[in-house]
CSV table of C-alpha atoms in Angstrom, one decimal:
chain,number,residue,atom,x,y,z
A,1,MET,CA,16.4,-80.5,81.4
A,2,SER,CA,18.5,-77.4,80.6
A,3,LEU,CA,17.1,-74.0,79.8
A,4,ASN,CA,18.7,-74.1,76.4
A,5,PHE,CA,17.1,-77.5,75.7
A,6,ARG,CA,13.7,-76.3,76.8
A,7,ARG,CA,14.1,-73.3,74.5
A,8,PHE,CA,15.0,-75.5,71.6
A,9,ARG,CA,12.0,-77.8,72.3
A,10,SER,CA,9.8,-74.6,72.3
A,11,ALA,CA,11.3,-73.5,69.0
A,12,VAL,CA,10.7,-77.0,67.5
A,13,VAL,CA,7.0,-76.8,68.2
A,14,THR,CA,6.6,-73.1,67.4
A,15,ALA,CA,8.5,-73.0,64.2
A,16,SER,CA,5.9,-71.9,61.6
A,17,ALA,CA,5.1,-73.8,58.5
A,18,ALA,CA,5.1,-71.7,55.3
A,19,ALA,CA,1.9,-69.8,55.0
A,20,ILE,CA,0.1,-71.5,52.1
A,21,ALA,CA,-3.1,-70.1,50.9
A,22,ALA,CA,-4.5,-72.9,48.8
A,23,THR,CA,-8.0,-73.6,47.5
A,24,ALA,CA,-9.2,-77.1,48.1
A,25,ALA,CA,-9.6,-79.4,45.1
A,26,LEU,CA,-13.1,-79.4,43.8
A,27,VAL,CA,-15.1,-82.6,44.7
A,28,PRO,CA,-18.8,-83.3,44.4
A,29,THR,CA,-20.7,-81.1,46.7
A,30,ALA,CA,-22.1,-82.7,49.9
A,31,SER,CA,-25.5,-82.1,51.2
A,32,ALA,CA,-26.0,-79.4,53.8
A,33,ALA,CA,-26.4,-80.3,57.5
A,34,THR,CA,-30.0,-80.5,58.4
A,35,LEU,CA,-30.2,-81.3,62.1
A,36,THR,CA,-30.5,-78.5,64.7
A,37,PRO,CA,-28.8,-78.5,68.1
A,38,GLN,CA,-32.3,-79.1,69.7
A,39,GLN,CA,-32.9,-82.1,67.5
A,40,VAL,CA,-29.5,-83.6,68.5
A,41,ALA,CA,-29.9,-82.8,72.1
A,42,GLY,CA,-33.3,-84.3,72.6
A,43,ASN,CA,-34.1,-84.2,76.3
A,44,ALA,CA,-30.5,-83.8,77.4
A,45,PRO,CA,-29.9,-81.0,79.9
A,46,GLN,CA,-28.2,-78.0,78.4
A,47,SER,CA,-24.9,-76.2,79.3
A,48,VAL,CA,-24.9,-72.9,81.0
A,49,VAL,CA,-22.7,-70.6,78.9
A,50,SER,CA,-21.2,-67.6,80.7
A,51,ASP,CA,-18.2,-65.3,80.7
A,52,LEU,CA,-15.0,-67.1,81.8
A,53,GLU,CA,-14.2,-67.0,85.5
A,54,VAL,CA,-10.4,-66.4,85.7
A,55,THR,CA,-9.4,-69.0,88.3
A,56,PRO,CA,-5.7,-69.5,89.2
A,57,ALA,CA,-5.7,-72.6,86.9
A,58,VAL,CA,-7.0,-70.5,84.0
A,59,ALA,CA,-4.6,-67.6,84.7
A,60,ASP,CA,-1.7,-70.1,84.6
A,61,ARG,CA,-2.6,-71.2,81.0
A,62,THR,CA,-0.3,-69.8,78.3
A,63,TRP,CA,-3.3,-69.3,76.0
A,64,PHE,CA,-4.9,-67.0,78.5
A,65,GLN,CA,-1.7,-65.1,79.2
A,66,LYS,CA,-1.4,-64.5,75.4
A,67,PHE,CA,-5.0,-63.7,74.7
A,68,GLY,CA,-6.7,-62.7,78.0
A,69,ASN,CA,-6.7,-59.0,76.9
A,70,ASP,CA,-7.1,-59.6,73.2
A,71,PRO,CA,-10.5,-58.5,72.0
A,72,ARG,CA,-10.4,-60.9,69.1
A,73,VAL,CA,-10.8,-63.8,71.5
A,74,LEU,CA,-14.0,-64.2,73.5
A,75,LYS,CA,-13.3,-66.0,76.8
A,76,LEU,CA,-16.3,-68.1,77.9
A,77,GLN,CA,-17.1,-71.2,80.0
A,78,ALA,CA,-19.8,-73.8,79.8
A,79,THR,CA,-21.0,-76.3,82.3
A,80,SER,CA,-21.5,-80.0,81.5
A,81,PRO,CA,-24.4,-81.6,83.3
A,82,ALA,CA,-23.3,-85.0,82.2
A,83,MET,CA,-19.9,-84.4,83.9
A,84,ASN,CA,-21.4,-83.4,87.2
A,85,GLY,CA,-21.5,-79.7,86.3
A,86,ARG,CA,-17.8,-79.6,85.3
A,87,VAL,CA,-16.9,-76.1,84.0
A,88,VAL,CA,-15.1,-76.2,80.6
A,89,PRO,CA,-13.2,-73.0,79.5
A,90,LEU,CA,-13.9,-72.0,75.9
A,91,ALA,CA,-11.7,-69.8,73.7
A,92,VAL,CA,-13.9,-68.4,71.0
A,93,ILE,CA,-12.9,-66.4,67.9
A,94,PRO,CA,-16.3,-64.7,67.1
A,95,ALA,CA,-17.5,-64.1,63.6
A,96,GLY,CA,-18.3,-60.5,64.5
A,97,GLU,CA,-21.8,-60.7,63.1
A,98,PRO,CA,-24.8,-62.9,63.4
A,99,GLY,CA,-25.9,-65.6,61.0
A,100,ARG,CA,-22.4,-67.1,60.5
A,101,PRO,CA,-21.2,-70.8,60.8
A,102,THR,CA,-19.3,-72.3,63.7
A,103,ILE,CA,-16.1,-74.5,63.7
A,104,TYR,CA,-15.5,-76.6,66.8
A,105,LEU,CA,-11.7,-77.2,66.9
A,106,LEU,CA,-10.4,-79.8,69.3
A,107,ASN,CA,-7.0,-79.9,70.9
A,108,GLY,CA,-4.6,-82.8,70.8
A,109,ALA,CA,-3.6,-85.1,73.7
A,110,GLY,CA,-2.0,-82.7,76.2
A,111,GLY,CA,-4.2,-79.8,75.2
A,112,ALA,CA,-4.3,-76.6,77.2
A,113,GLU,CA,-3.5,-78.5,80.4
A,114,GLN,CA,0.0,-79.0,79.0
A,115,GLN,CA,0.2,-75.7,77.2
A,116,GLN,CA,-0.1,-77.5,73.8
A,117,ASP,CA,-3.4,-76.0,72.5
A,118,TRP,CA,-4.3,-74.3,69.3
A,119,LEU,CA,-4.1,-70.8,70.6
A,120,THR,CA,-0.8,-71.3,72.2
A,121,MET,CA,0.9,-73.2,69.4
A,122,SER,CA,-0.5,-71.9,66.2
A,123,GLN,CA,-1.5,-68.8,64.2
A,124,LEU,CA,-5.2,-69.7,64.7
A,125,VAL,CA,-6.4,-66.3,66.0
A,126,ASP,CA,-4.5,-64.3,63.3
A,127,PHE,CA,-5.8,-66.6,60.5
A,128,TYR,CA,-9.5,-66.7,61.6
A,129,ALA,CA,-9.9,-63.2,63.0
A,130,ASP,CA,-11.3,-61.9,59.6
A,131,LYS,CA,-13.0,-65.0,58.3
A,132,LYS,CA,-16.5,-64.2,59.7
A,133,VAL,CA,-16.9,-67.6,61.2
A,134,ASN,CA,-17.1,-68.6,64.9
A,135,VAL,CA,-14.2,-70.8,66.0
A,136,VAL,CA,-14.7,-72.6,69.3
A,137,VAL,CA,-11.8,-74.3,71.1
A,138,PRO,CA,-12.6,-76.2,74.3
A,139,GLN,CA,-9.6,-75.6,76.6
A,140,ALA,CA,-10.0,-78.9,78.6
A,141,GLY,CA,-10.2,-82.6,77.9
A,142,ALA,CA,-6.5,-83.7,77.8
A,143,PHE,CA,-6.1,-87.4,76.9
A,144,SER,CA,-9.9,-87.9,76.9
A,145,TYR,CA,-10.3,-88.5,73.1
A,146,TYR,CA,-13.3,-86.2,73.5
A,147,THR,CA,-15.5,-89.3,73.8
A,148,ASP,CA,-18.0,-90.7,76.3
A,149,TRP,CA,-16.2,-93.1,78.7
A,150,ILE,CA,-18.0,-96.2,80.1
A,151,SER,CA,-16.3,-95.9,83.5
A,152,GLU,CA,-14.8,-93.1,85.6
A,153,PRO,CA,-11.0,-92.9,85.6
A,154,ASN,CA,-9.0,-91.4,88.5
A,155,GLY,CA,-5.7,-90.4,86.9
A,156,ALA,CA,-3.4,-87.4,86.9
A,157,TYR,CA,-5.5,-85.7,84.2
A,158,LEU,CA,-8.5,-87.9,83.7
A,159,LYS,CA,-10.7,-87.8,86.8
A,160,GLY,CA,-14.4,-88.4,87.2
A,161,PRO,CA,-17.0,-88.7,84.5
A,162,GLN,CA,-15.7,-88.2,81.0
A,163,LYS,CA,-18.7,-87.5,78.8
A,164,TRP,CA,-17.1,-85.3,76.1
A,165,GLU,CA,-19.3,-86.4,73.2
A,166,THR,CA,-22.4,-85.6,75.2
A,167,PHE,CA,-21.0,-82.2,76.1
A,168,LEU,CA,-19.8,-81.3,72.6
A,169,THR,CA,-22.9,-82.6,70.6
A,170,LYS,CA,-25.8,-82.3,73.0
A,171,GLU,CA,-25.1,-79.9,75.8
A,172,LEU,CA,-23.0,-77.1,74.3
A,173,PRO,CA,-24.1,-76.3,70.7
A,174,GLY,CA,-27.6,-75.0,71.5
A,175,PRO,CA,-26.7,-72.4,74.2
A,176,LEU,CA,-23.4,-71.4,72.7
A,177,GLU,CA,-24.6,-71.0,69.1
A,178,ALA,CA,-27.6,-69.0,70.4
A,179,ARG,CA,-25.2,-66.7,72.3
A,180,LEU,CA,-23.1,-66.2,69.2
A,181,GLY,CA,-26.1,-65.7,66.9
A,182,ALA,CA,-24.7,-68.5,64.7
A,183,ASN,CA,-26.6,-70.1,61.9
A,184,ASN,CA,-27.1,-73.9,61.5
A,185,LYS,CA,-23.9,-74.6,59.6
A,186,ARG,CA,-21.0,-76.1,61.5
A,187,ALA,CA,-17.8,-78.1,61.2
A,188,ILE,CA,-15.7,-80.1,63.7
A,189,ALA,CA,-12.0,-80.7,63.4
A,190,GLY,CA,-9.2,-82.1,65.5
A,191,MET,CA,-5.5,-82.9,65.4
A,192,SER,CA,-3.5,-86.0,66.5
A,193,MET,CA,-5.6,-87.6,69.3
A,194,SER,CA,-8.8,-85.7,68.4
A,195,ALA,CA,-8.5,-86.2,64.6
A,196,GLY,CA,-10.2,-89.5,64.7
A,197,SER,CA,-12.7,-88.2,67.3
A,198,ALA,CA,-13.8,-85.5,64.9
A,199,PHE,CA,-14.8,-88.3,62.5
A,200,SER,CA,-16.6,-90.2,65.2
A,201,LEU,CA,-18.7,-87.2,66.4
A,202,ALA,CA,-19.8,-86.6,62.9
A,203,GLN,CA,-20.6,-90.3,62.3
A,204,HIS,CA,-22.6,-90.5,65.4
A,205,ASN,CA,-24.6,-87.4,64.5
A,206,GLN,CA,-25.2,-87.6,60.8
A,207,GLY,CA,-26.7,-84.4,59.4
A,208,PHE,CA,-25.3,-82.2,62.2
A,209,TYR,CA,-21.9,-81.2,60.7
A,210,ASP,CA,-21.3,-79.8,57.3
A,211,ALA,CA,-17.6,-80.6,57.4
A,212,VAL,CA,-15.0,-82.6,59.3
A,213,GLY,CA,-11.2,-81.9,59.5
A,214,SER,CA,-8.9,-84.7,60.5
A,215,PHE,CA,-5.3,-83.4,61.0
A,216,ALA,CA,-2.7,-86.2,61.3
A,217,GLY,CA,-4.7,-88.7,63.4
A,218,CYS,CA,-5.8,-92.3,63.3
A,219,GLY,CA,-9.4,-93.2,62.6
A,220,LEU,CA,-8.8,-96.9,63.4
A,221,THR,CA,-9.2,-97.8,67.1
A,222,ALA,CA,-10.7,-101.3,67.2
A,223,TYR,CA,-7.7,-103.2,65.8
A,224,PRO,CA,-4.9,-104.7,67.9
A,225,LEU,CA,-2.0,-102.3,66.9
A,226,GLN,CA,-4.2,-99.2,66.8
A,227,TYR,CA,-5.9,-100.0,70.1
A,228,GLU,CA,-2.4,-100.0,71.7
A,229,PHE,CA,-1.8,-96.6,70.1
A,230,VAL,CA,-4.8,-95.4,72.0
A,231,ARG,CA,-3.5,-97.0,75.2
A,232,VAL,CA,-0.2,-95.0,74.9
A,233,THR,CA,-2.2,-91.8,74.8
A,234,VAL,CA,-4.7,-92.4,77.6
A,235,ASN,CA,-1.9,-93.8,79.8
A,236,ARG,CA,-0.4,-90.4,79.8
A,237,GLY,CA,-3.6,-89.1,81.4
A,238,GLY,CA,-3.5,-91.9,84.0
A,239,ALA,CA,-6.1,-94.2,82.6
A,240,GLN,CA,-6.6,-97.3,80.4
A,241,PRO,CA,-8.6,-97.6,77.1
A,242,GLU,CA,-10.7,-100.3,78.7
A,243,GLN,CA,-12.1,-97.6,81.0
A,244,MET,CA,-13.0,-95.6,77.9
A,245,TRP,CA,-14.4,-98.0,75.4
A,246,GLY,CA,-14.1,-101.5,77.0
A,247,PRO,CA,-12.0,-104.3,75.6
A,248,MET,CA,-10.6,-104.1,72.1
A,249,GLY,CA,-13.3,-105.0,69.6
A,250,SER,CA,-16.1,-104.4,72.0
A,251,ASP,CA,-19.3,-102.8,70.6
A,252,THR,CA,-18.4,-99.5,72.1
A,253,ASN,CA,-14.9,-99.7,70.7
A,254,ARG,CA,-16.2,-100.6,67.2
A,255,TRP,CA,-18.8,-97.8,67.4
A,256,ASN,CA,-15.9,-95.3,67.9
A,257,ASP,CA,-13.8,-96.7,65.0
A,258,ALA,CA,-14.1,-94.2,62.1
A,259,PHE,CA,-12.7,-96.7,59.6
A,260,MET,CA,-15.4,-99.3,60.4
A,261,ASN,CA,-18.1,-96.6,60.2
A,262,ALA,CA,-16.8,-94.7,57.2
A,263,GLU,CA,-20.2,-94.9,55.5
A,264,GLN,CA,-21.6,-92.5,58.0
A,265,LEU,CA,-19.3,-89.8,56.6
A,266,ARG,CA,-21.2,-89.7,53.3
A,267,GLY,CA,-22.6,-86.3,52.6
A,268,THR,CA,-20.0,-84.5,54.7
A,269,GLU,CA,-17.2,-82.4,53.3
A,270,LEU,CA,-13.9,-83.9,54.5
A,271,TYR,CA,-10.3,-82.5,54.9
A,272,ILE,CA,-7.8,-85.2,55.8
A,273,SER,CA,-4.0,-84.8,56.3
A,274,SER,CA,-0.9,-86.6,57.4
A,275,ALA,CA,2.9,-86.4,56.7
A,276,SER,CA,5.2,-89.3,55.9
A,277,GLY,CA,7.3,-89.2,59.1
A,278,LEU,CA,10.4,-88.3,57.2
A,279,ALA,CA,12.3,-85.3,58.6
A,280,ALA,CA,11.3,-82.0,57.0
A,281,GLU,CA,13.5,-78.9,57.0
A,282,GLN,CA,12.1,-77.7,60.3
A,283,ASP,CA,13.0,-81.0,62.0
A,284,LEU,CA,16.7,-80.8,61.2
A,285,PRO,CA,19.3,-79.4,63.6
A,286,GLY,CA,20.7,-77.0,60.9
A,287,TYR,CA,17.4,-75.2,60.8
A,288,TYR,CA,17.9,-74.1,64.5
A,289,ILE,CA,21.6,-73.7,64.4
A,290,GLN,CA,21.2,-71.2,61.6
A,291,ARG,CA,18.8,-69.3,63.9
A,292,GLY,CA,21.3,-69.0,66.7
A,293,TYR,CA,20.5,-72.1,68.9
A,294,ASP,CA,23.3,-74.0,70.5
A,295,PRO,CA,24.5,-76.8,68.1
A,296,LEU,CA,24.5,-79.5,70.7
A,297,VAL,CA,21.1,-78.6,72.0
A,298,SER,CA,19.8,-78.4,68.4
A,299,THR,CA,21.2,-81.8,67.5
A,300,ILE,CA,19.8,-83.6,70.6
A,301,GLY,CA,16.4,-82.0,70.3
A,302,SER,CA,16.1,-82.7,66.6
A,303,ALA,CA,17.2,-86.3,67.1
A,304,GLN,CA,14.3,-86.7,69.6
A,305,LEU,CA,11.8,-85.1,67.2
A,306,ILE,CA,13.0,-87.0,64.2
A,307,ILE,CA,12.9,-90.4,66.0
A,308,GLU,CA,9.8,-90.1,68.2
A,309,GLY,CA,7.8,-87.7,66.0
A,310,GLY,CA,8.8,-89.6,62.9
A,311,ILE,CA,7.7,-92.9,64.2
A,312,ILE,CA,4.3,-91.5,65.4
A,313,GLU,CA,3.7,-89.7,62.1
A,314,ALA,CA,4.6,-92.8,60.0
A,315,ALA,CA,2.0,-94.8,62.0
A,316,VAL,CA,-0.5,-92.0,61.5
A,317,ASN,CA,0.2,-91.9,57.8
A,318,ASN,CA,-0.5,-95.6,57.5
A,319,CYS,CA,-3.9,-95.1,59.3
A,320,THR,CA,-4.7,-92.1,57.1
A,321,HIS,CA,-4.0,-94.0,53.9
A,322,MET,CA,-6.1,-96.9,55.1
A,323,MET,CA,-8.9,-94.4,55.7
A,324,LYS,CA,-8.5,-93.0,52.2
A,325,ALA,CA,-8.7,-96.5,50.7
A,326,GLN,CA,-11.9,-97.2,52.7
A,327,LEU,CA,-13.5,-93.9,51.6
A,328,ASP,CA,-12.4,-94.4,48.0
A,329,LYS,CA,-13.9,-97.9,48.0
A,330,LYS,CA,-17.3,-96.4,49.1
A,331,GLY,CA,-17.1,-93.5,46.7
A,332,ILE,CA,-16.9,-90.9,49.4
A,333,PRO,CA,-14.8,-87.9,48.3
A,334,ALA,CA,-12.4,-85.9,50.5
A,335,ASP,CA,-9.7,-83.2,50.2
A,336,TYR,CA,-6.4,-84.9,51.1
A,337,ASN,CA,-3.1,-83.2,52.1
A,338,PHE,CA,-0.4,-85.9,52.2
A,339,ARG,CA,2.9,-84.2,53.0
A,340,ASN,CA,6.0,-85.9,51.6
A,341,THR,CA,8.0,-84.9,54.7
A,342,GLY,CA,7.2,-84.0,58.2
A,343,THR,CA,7.0,-85.4,61.7
A,344,HIS,CA,4.2,-85.5,64.2
A,345,SER,CA,4.6,-81.8,65.2
A,346,TRP,CA,3.1,-78.4,64.9
A,347,PRO,CA,4.4,-77.1,61.6
A,348,GLY,CA,2.1,-79.5,59.7
A,349,TRP,CA,-0.9,-78.7,61.9
A,350,ARG,CA,-0.4,-75.0,61.3
A,351,GLU,CA,-0.5,-75.7,57.6
A,352,ASP,CA,-3.7,-77.6,58.1
A,353,ILE,CA,-5.3,-74.6,59.7
A,354,GLU,CA,-4.9,-72.7,56.5
A,355,LYS,CA,-5.4,-75.5,54.0
A,356,SER,CA,-8.6,-76.8,55.6
A,357,TRP,CA,-10.3,-73.4,55.2
A,358,GLY,CA,-11.1,-74.2,51.6
A,359,THR,CA,-13.0,-77.3,52.6
A,360,PHE,CA,-14.9,-75.5,55.3
A,361,TRP,CA,-15.7,-72.5,53.1
A,362,ARG,CA,-17.1,-74.8,50.5
A,363,ALA,CA,-19.3,-76.6,53.1
A,364,PHE,CA,-20.6,-73.4,54.5
A,365,TYR,CA,-21.1,-71.2,51.4
A,366,ALA,CA,-21.1,-73.3,48.2
A,367,LYS,CA,-24.2,-75.3,49.0
């Protein structure tokens, strides 16, 4: 791959969406979360949360190179007893004062391991620096779906026990929120791979999250076509979905299908987005040619994005509309952001960072 092409690809994923400060549409107010971290954890061993040890692997991450010396980002790590003491780096944008809510924000498929995380690819730090809310981004978990696996994979990225739901819901919140001085209000959100996972973690722990954000993901996992979508993702990490949830349609697979378990989202504020898959301005070669990129490189790169990113987002859009139909049928309200254009790429997710804040604010402060 040429240097010019790599630069173009970088520009594609880093081109900013227009900054849109929009207030979420008013919907009936959901009830506040009532469960505490201790109630959810039960007898589960707890994480040890400490300052981040800067190992060579951490130092190599783009997010750390950008924010390692930035006082707006607290660099922490937490152990996971369920994953044999695995140490998970955490990038935290602290609220700056006690008694504030916490947003857990999950990365997509490649995550920090492939330099495709929220801190590297979006305006997350700039946007949330003054919002007086704690934002927690686990900087590990590539291709894991942030779920509990039934067997241990041994792939390029997925090795050993994968017990991410246990870590995120039982092991981490108590120690971390105590360190941050947070209150008992929280949200969970994800993009692409982790968008459906955000639904599932809230469904499995009703009364724990005040809000959920699902940015361009698929909440259906226990149906033939969608199960194969899952396979494509975990294959990239060197594993199979059967190692994660068992065969398609198994009890574990169905339990992790947000569409099938939509009723368990009742009472939670929801922000849900997707684009159509049709090329937006920032997907077209002219957008980059006008900014000085080589025309041939721009054309080739845009073609790849329009075809691959367009197909993925069209599939995601179908999933998201099915989820809306299910929620509408049950009378469960949500804030929807259906974009008329856009591929499966960062401009839309950057927009979601800003547009979802109205939903989270309402969940935290309007109850």
